Tab-separated table of C-alpha atoms in Angstrom:
chain	number	residue	atom	x	y	z
D	1	MET	CA	0.042	0.013	-0.066
D	2	GLU	CA	2.868	2.382	0.819
D	3	GLY	CA	3.967	2.316	-2.757
D	4	LEU	CA	0.642	3.478	-4.173
D	5	PRO	CA	0.333	6.955	-5.592
D	6	ALA	CA	-1.497	9.408	-3.474
D	7	ASP	CA	-4.306	9.823	-5.960
D	8	CYS	CA	-4.862	5.887	-5.857
D	9	ILE	CA	-5.129	5.969	-2.192
D	10	ILE	CA	-7.659	8.876	-2.408
D	11	ASP	CA	-9.702	6.850	-4.930
D	12	ILE	CA	-9.784	3.881	-2.495
D	13	LEU	CA	-10.818	5.946	0.517
D	14	SER	CA	-13.508	7.850	-1.686
D	15	GLN	CA	-15.320	4.528	-2.273
D	16	GLY	CA	-16.099	4.232	1.377
D	17	SER	CA	-17.924	6.639	3.619
D	18	PRO	CA	-16.528	9.774	5.526
D	19	ARG	CA	-16.492	7.690	8.684
D	20	ASP	CA	-14.371	5.129	7.059
D	21	ALA	CA	-11.881	7.668	5.878
D	22	CYS	CA	-11.487	9.130	9.380
D	23	ARG	CA	-11.023	5.487	10.836
D	24	SER	CA	-8.465	4.653	8.214
D	25	ALA	CA	-6.359	7.582	9.056
D	26	VAL	CA	-6.106	6.454	12.619
D	27	VAL	CA	-5.480	2.748	11.780
D	28	ALA	CA	-2.680	3.076	9.030
D	29	SER	CA	-0.225	5.994	8.522
D	30	VAL	CA	-0.268	5.407	4.679
D	31	PHE	CA	-3.909	6.656	4.631
D	32	ARG	CA	-3.306	9.680	6.876
D	33	ALA	CA	-2.329	12.420	4.360
D	34	ALA	CA	-4.920	11.191	1.970
D	35	ALA	CA	-7.650	11.514	4.623
D	36	GLU	CA	-6.808	15.225	5.032
D	37	SER	CA	-6.814	15.741	1.307
D	38	ASP	CA	-9.158	18.519	-0.116
D	39	VAL	CA	-9.473	16.181	-3.164
D	40	LEU	CA	-10.861	13.377	-0.980
D	41	TRP	CA	-13.286	15.663	1.072
D	42	ASP	CA	-14.456	17.406	-2.117
D	43	ARG	CA	-15.814	14.103	-3.333
D	44	PHE	CA	-17.608	13.491	-0.006
D	45	LEU	CA	-19.325	16.982	-0.310
D	46	PRO	CA	-22.500	17.369	-2.439
D	47	PRO	CA	-21.817	18.322	-5.966
D	48	ASP	CA	-23.804	21.591	-5.390
D	49	HIS	CA	-22.529	22.536	-2.020
D	50	GLU	CA	-21.009	25.863	-3.268
D	51	GLU	CA	-24.402	27.017	-4.513
D	52	ILE	CA	-25.988	25.999	-1.188
D	53	ILE	CA	-23.441	27.865	0.866
D	54	SER	CA	-23.956	31.065	-1.314
D	55	GLU	CA	-27.611	31.008	-0.013
D	56	SER	CA	-26.514	30.956	3.679
D	57	VAL	CA	-27.794	33.745	5.707
D	58	SER	CA	-24.354	34.304	7.383
D	59	PRO	CA	-20.831	33.842	5.902
D	60	LEU	CA	-19.329	30.343	6.321
D	61	LYS	CA	-15.495	30.250	6.836
D	62	TYR	CA	-13.331	27.246	6.488
D	63	LYS	CA	-9.677	26.391	5.812
D	64	SER	CA	-10.073	23.115	4.120
D	65	LYS	CA	-12.779	20.808	2.645
D	66	LYS	CA	-12.646	18.384	5.563
D	67	GLU	CA	-13.332	21.319	7.979
D	68	LEU	CA	-16.194	22.356	5.544
D	69	PHE	CA	-17.618	18.947	5.605
D	70	PHE	CA	-17.847	18.853	9.328
D	71	LYS	CA	-19.160	22.239	9.570
D	72	LEU	CA	-21.979	21.502	7.093
D	73	SER	CA	-22.913	18.444	9.467
D	74	SER	CA	-24.485	21.211	11.569
D	75	PRO	CA	-27.437	23.113	10.155
D	76	LEU	CA	-26.677	25.878	7.595
D	77	PHE	CA	-29.512	28.363	7.526
D	78	ILE	CA	-30.715	29.318	3.977
D	79	ASP	CA	-33.748	30.731	2.171
D	80	HIS	CA	-33.853	33.849	4.679
D	81	GLY	CA	-33.595	31.576	7.568
D	82	LEU	CA	-36.690	29.641	6.901
D	83	LYS	CA	-34.818	26.290	5.841
D	84	ALA	CA	-31.770	24.684	7.070
D	85	PHE	CA	-29.370	22.228	5.181
D	86	PHE	CA	-26.919	19.813	6.625
D	87	ILE	CA	-24.980	16.804	5.757
D	88	ASP	CA	-25.335	13.362	7.292
D	89	LYS	CA	-21.967	13.036	8.911
D	90	ALA	CA	-21.802	9.164	8.381
D	91	THR	CA	-22.593	9.104	4.827
D	92	GLY	CA	-22.348	12.533	3.399
D	93	LYS	CA	-26.051	12.523	2.187
D	94	LYS	CA	-27.952	15.895	2.039
D	95	CYS	CA	-30.580	16.603	4.786
D	96	TYR	CA	-33.121	19.531	5.077
D	97	LYS	CA	-35.157	21.164	7.609
D	98	LEU	CA	-38.204	23.235	6.793
D	99	SER	CA	-39.132	25.677	9.490
D	100	ALA	CA	-42.847	25.970	10.473
D	101	ARG	CA	-43.070	29.135	8.348
D	102	LYS	CA	-42.323	26.942	5.188
D	103	LEU	CA	-45.168	24.570	6.035
D	104	TYR	CA	-48.772	24.701	5.210
D	105	ILE	CA	-50.663	24.672	8.457
D	106	ALA	CA	-54.438	25.130	8.174
D	107	TRP	CA	-55.625	28.253	9.989
D	108	SER	CA	-52.073	29.184	11.214
D	109	ALA	CA	-52.643	32.830	9.920
D	110	ASN	CA	-55.456	33.257	12.420
D	111	PRO	CA	-54.266	34.330	15.972
D	112	LEU	CA	-57.390	32.616	17.466
D	113	PHE	CA	-56.205	29.202	16.398
D	114	TRP	CA	-52.438	29.455	16.345
D	115	CYS	CA	-49.820	31.512	17.974
D	116	TRP	CA	-46.370	32.363	16.232
D	117	LYS	CA	-43.623	32.987	18.760
D	118	PRO	CA	-39.837	32.671	19.148
D	119	VAL	CA	-38.550	29.931	21.696
D	120	ILE	CA	-35.040	29.652	22.871
D	121	GLU	CA	-34.993	25.933	22.230
D	122	SER	CA	-35.266	26.367	18.413
D	123	ARG	CA	-32.710	27.980	16.108
D	124	PHE	CA	-35.452	29.049	13.884
D	125	ALA	CA	-36.763	32.591	14.525
D	126	GLU	CA	-40.330	31.288	15.076
D	127	VAL	CA	-42.387	28.367	16.041
D	128	VAL	CA	-46.125	28.148	16.129
D	129	GLU	CA	-48.333	26.719	18.909
D	130	LEU	CA	-51.766	25.394	18.370
D	131	ARG	CA	-54.412	27.371	20.558
D	132	MET	CA	-57.637	25.666	19.508
D	133	THR	CA	-58.764	23.762	16.521
D	134	SER	CA	-60.892	20.748	15.439
D	135	TRP	CA	-59.121	20.554	12.126
D	136	LEU	CA	-55.450	19.806	12.314
D	137	GLU	CA	-53.516	19.657	9.002
D	138	ILE	CA	-49.796	20.260	8.535
D	139	GLU	CA	-48.026	19.767	5.216
D	140	GLY	CA	-44.548	20.257	3.879
D	141	LYS	CA	-43.101	19.718	0.357
D	142	ILE	CA	-39.633	19.412	-1.027
D	143	ASP	CA	-38.237	18.597	-4.540
D	144	THR	CA	-36.426	15.342	-5.110
D	145	ARG	CA	-33.961	17.293	-7.274
D	146	ILE	CA	-32.162	18.875	-4.270
D	147	LEU	CA	-31.961	15.512	-2.266
D	148	SER	CA	-29.160	12.946	-2.684
D	149	PRO	CA	-29.933	10.343	-5.295
D	150	ASN	CA	-30.224	6.635	-4.819
D	151	THR	CA	-31.067	7.310	-1.043
D	152	MET	CA	-33.849	6.051	1.151
D	153	TYR	CA	-35.171	9.082	3.097
D	154	ARG	CA	-37.377	9.522	6.136
D	155	ALA	CA	-39.521	12.613	7.034
D	156	TYR	CA	-40.059	13.694	10.588
D	157	LEU	CA	-42.405	16.469	12.018
D	158	ILE	CA	-40.450	18.134	14.857
D	159	VAL	CA	-42.804	19.218	17.771
D	160	LYS	CA	-43.433	19.607	21.456
D	161	VAL	CA	-46.460	19.040	23.475
D	162	ALA	CA	-47.070	21.939	25.825
D	163	HIS	CA	-48.039	19.885	28.860
D	164	HIS	CA	-49.964	22.246	30.962
D	165	ARG	CA	-51.682	23.707	27.882
D	166	ALA	CA	-52.200	20.616	25.919
D	167	TYR	CA	-55.688	19.023	25.423
D	168	GLY	CA	-57.445	16.822	23.015
D	169	LEU	CA	-54.358	15.714	20.986
D	170	ASP	CA	-54.620	12.005	21.804
D	171	VAL	CA	-58.376	11.515	21.492
D	172	VAL	CA	-58.019	10.346	17.824
D	173	PRO	CA	-54.828	9.142	16.152
D	174	CYS	CA	-53.561	11.383	13.467
D	175	GLU	CA	-52.951	10.307	9.832
D	176	VAL	CA	-49.341	10.613	8.591
D	177	LEU	CA	-48.545	10.472	4.891
D	178	VAL	CA	-45.689	10.705	2.692
D	179	GLU	CA	-46.553	10.844	-1.203
D	180	VAL	CA	-44.016	10.955	-4.046
D	181	GLY	CA	-45.628	10.491	-7.634
D	182	GLU	CA	-47.827	7.426	-7.427
D	183	PHE	CA	-45.857	6.019	-4.224
D	184	CYS	CA	-47.694	6.663	-0.937
D	185	SER	CA	-46.289	5.693	2.533
D	186	ARG	CA	-49.416	5.956	4.988
D	187	GLY	CA	-49.599	5.440	8.808
D	188	THR	CA	-51.045	6.674	12.162
D	189	VAL	CA	-49.679	8.317	15.236
D	190	THR	CA	-50.925	9.411	18.620
D	191	LEU	CA	-49.918	12.913	19.593
D	192	SER	CA	-49.092	13.212	23.313
D	193	HIS	CA	-45.797	13.344	24.963
D	194	ASN	CA	-46.427	10.184	27.107
D	195	ALA	CA	-47.671	8.302	24.131
D	196	CYS	CA	-44.723	9.262	22.041
D	197	VAL	CA	-42.243	8.285	24.644
D	198	LYS	CA	-43.984	4.841	25.218
D	199	GLN	CA	-44.123	4.417	21.328
D	200	SER	CA	-40.425	5.008	21.007
D	201	LEU	CA	-39.623	2.530	23.860
D	202	GLU	CA	-41.782	-0.115	22.077
D	203	ARG	CA	-40.100	0.622	18.750
D	204	VAL	CA	-36.496	-0.013	20.344
D	205	CYS	CA	-37.558	-3.121	21.918
D	206	GLY	CA	-39.465	-4.361	18.841
D	207	GLU	CA	-36.584	-3.604	16.636
D	208	ASN	CA	-34.316	-5.826	18.876
D	209	LYS	CA	-36.786	-8.646	18.259
D	210	VAL	CA	-37.123	-8.400	14.641
D	211	GLU	CA	-34.618	-9.822	12.158
D	212	GLU	CA	-33.140	-7.327	9.655
D	213	GLY	CA	-35.099	-7.397	6.404
D	214	SER	CA	-38.149	-9.120	7.762
D	215	ARG	CA	-40.211	-5.808	7.766
D	216	SER	CA	-41.442	-4.177	4.490
D	217	LYS	CA	-39.987	-0.806	3.543
D	218	PHE	CA	-43.458	0.327	2.335
D	219	GLU	CA	-46.087	-0.990	4.610
D	220	ASP	CA	-49.545	0.689	4.430
D	221	ASN	CA	-51.193	2.174	7.388
D	222	VAL	CA	-48.395	1.625	9.807
D	223	ALA	CA	-48.494	2.716	13.447
D	224	ARG	CA	-45.694	5.372	13.319
D	225	VAL	CA	-43.700	6.568	16.378
D	226	GLY	CA	-42.605	9.576	18.119
D	227	LEU	CA	-39.101	9.750	19.508
D	228	GLU	CA	-37.920	12.139	22.260
D	229	ARG	CA	-34.661	13.796	21.081
D	230	LYS	CA	-31.735	14.986	23.112
D	231	ASP	CA	-32.628	18.549	22.444
D	232	GLY	CA	-35.945	18.187	24.003
D	233	TRP	CA	-38.124	18.118	20.991
D	234	LEU	CA	-40.185	15.212	19.801
D	235	GLU	CA	-39.734	13.900	16.157
D	236	ILE	CA	-42.856	12.354	14.683
D	237	GLU	CA	-42.120	9.962	11.902
D	238	LEU	CA	-44.343	10.732	8.806
D	239	GLY	CA	-43.027	7.938	6.429
D	240	GLU	CA	-40.178	7.191	4.071
D	241	PHE	CA	-39.398	7.248	0.369
D	242	TYR	CA	-36.645	6.346	-2.003
D	243	ASN	CA	-35.081	9.102	-4.036
D	244	GLN	CA	-33.748	7.534	-7.260
D	245	GLY	CA	-32.733	10.940	-8.575
D	246	MET	CA	-33.678	9.853	-12.134
D	247	CYS	CA	-36.367	12.600	-12.560
D	248	GLU	CA	-37.611	15.548	-10.621
D	249	LYS	CA	-40.675	14.883	-8.332
D	250	GLU	CA	-42.426	16.680	-5.498
D	251	VAL	CA	-42.522	14.989	-2.153
D	252	LYS	CA	-45.546	15.834	0.026
D	253	MET	CA	-45.320	15.000	3.803
D	254	SER	CA	-48.346	15.594	6.038
D	255	LEU	CA	-49.954	15.086	9.367
D	256	ARG	CA	-53.721	15.435	9.553
D	257	GLU	CA	-56.524	14.706	12.157
D	258	ILE	CA	-59.614	16.189	10.342
D	259	ASN	CA	-62.224	13.477	11.136
D	260	GLY	CA	-62.737	14.228	14.950
D	261	VAL	CA	-65.108	17.050	15.947
D	262	HIS	CA	-63.441	17.699	19.334
D	263	LEU	CA	-61.191	20.669	20.008
D	264	LYS	CA	-57.450	20.263	20.685
D	265	GLY	CA	-54.595	22.428	21.442
D	266	GLY	CA	-51.047	22.663	23.094
D	267	LEU	CA	-49.045	21.310	19.991
D	268	VAL	CA	-45.811	23.298	19.173
D	269	VAL	CA	-44.625	22.868	15.699
D	270	GLU	CA	-40.873	23.659	15.014
D	271	SER	CA	-39.960	22.087	11.619
D	272	LEU	CA	-40.257	19.190	9.271
D	273	GLU	CA	-36.986	17.277	8.927
D	274	ILE	CA	-35.828	15.165	5.826
D	275	ARG	CA	-32.806	12.951	6.450
D	276	PRO	CA	-31.512	9.536	5.254
D	277	THR	CA	-32.675	6.407	7.017
């Protein structure tokens, strides 16, 4: 290996993942210089990363492509701060967050039903809290063109349940949906903090019991789960889809509870996140 030209070693490392490249540098000295190379890390970066960086709301400074890669593994705010872009650190795949302002939320312009406000727990300028409604409908859209090709993605709604102000959220399960062309991933989820934490524990236990590959990737009407994150938010799984990258399509991701006639409130919506599975 030590007799190989540097560009050959870079070619070898680029066939793996960013994580593999970092590990190789620690294991073998022959990989160390290549693992710091701008040529290598430029291959791990998305082809359009310069265009994305040009949309940033604040300047991004870096001294190497490796440093840039790891800076982009944290959210970069674009589109006047209404969206965030970041890279999955393990794979280099593209991820996006759509702020609540980028989502269609029924009646959100009416202060009787929804309240827009800043919160210190969110890096977006505003989140929106449900005051009262019987019709809950939240939808986000993204173009497959801006995502990584040949990648399985999953969409999550990032929310909180305002414990002392929440009511009616767990009376009827919500429908969650991801649609891409003719493909549809459908499921249900119960909106309450306790239910989400319980579901997340059941999911972890269940996944430990189920063998890899025994579950369908595209099950219909699946009971989705909510996971409590380290940052204090809950992420509600809406569904998943495969982006071939062959042609441009629109992905629609939604959560609805429009069948019940009861009032509900206390749901805080921060964003919708799309990232690889």
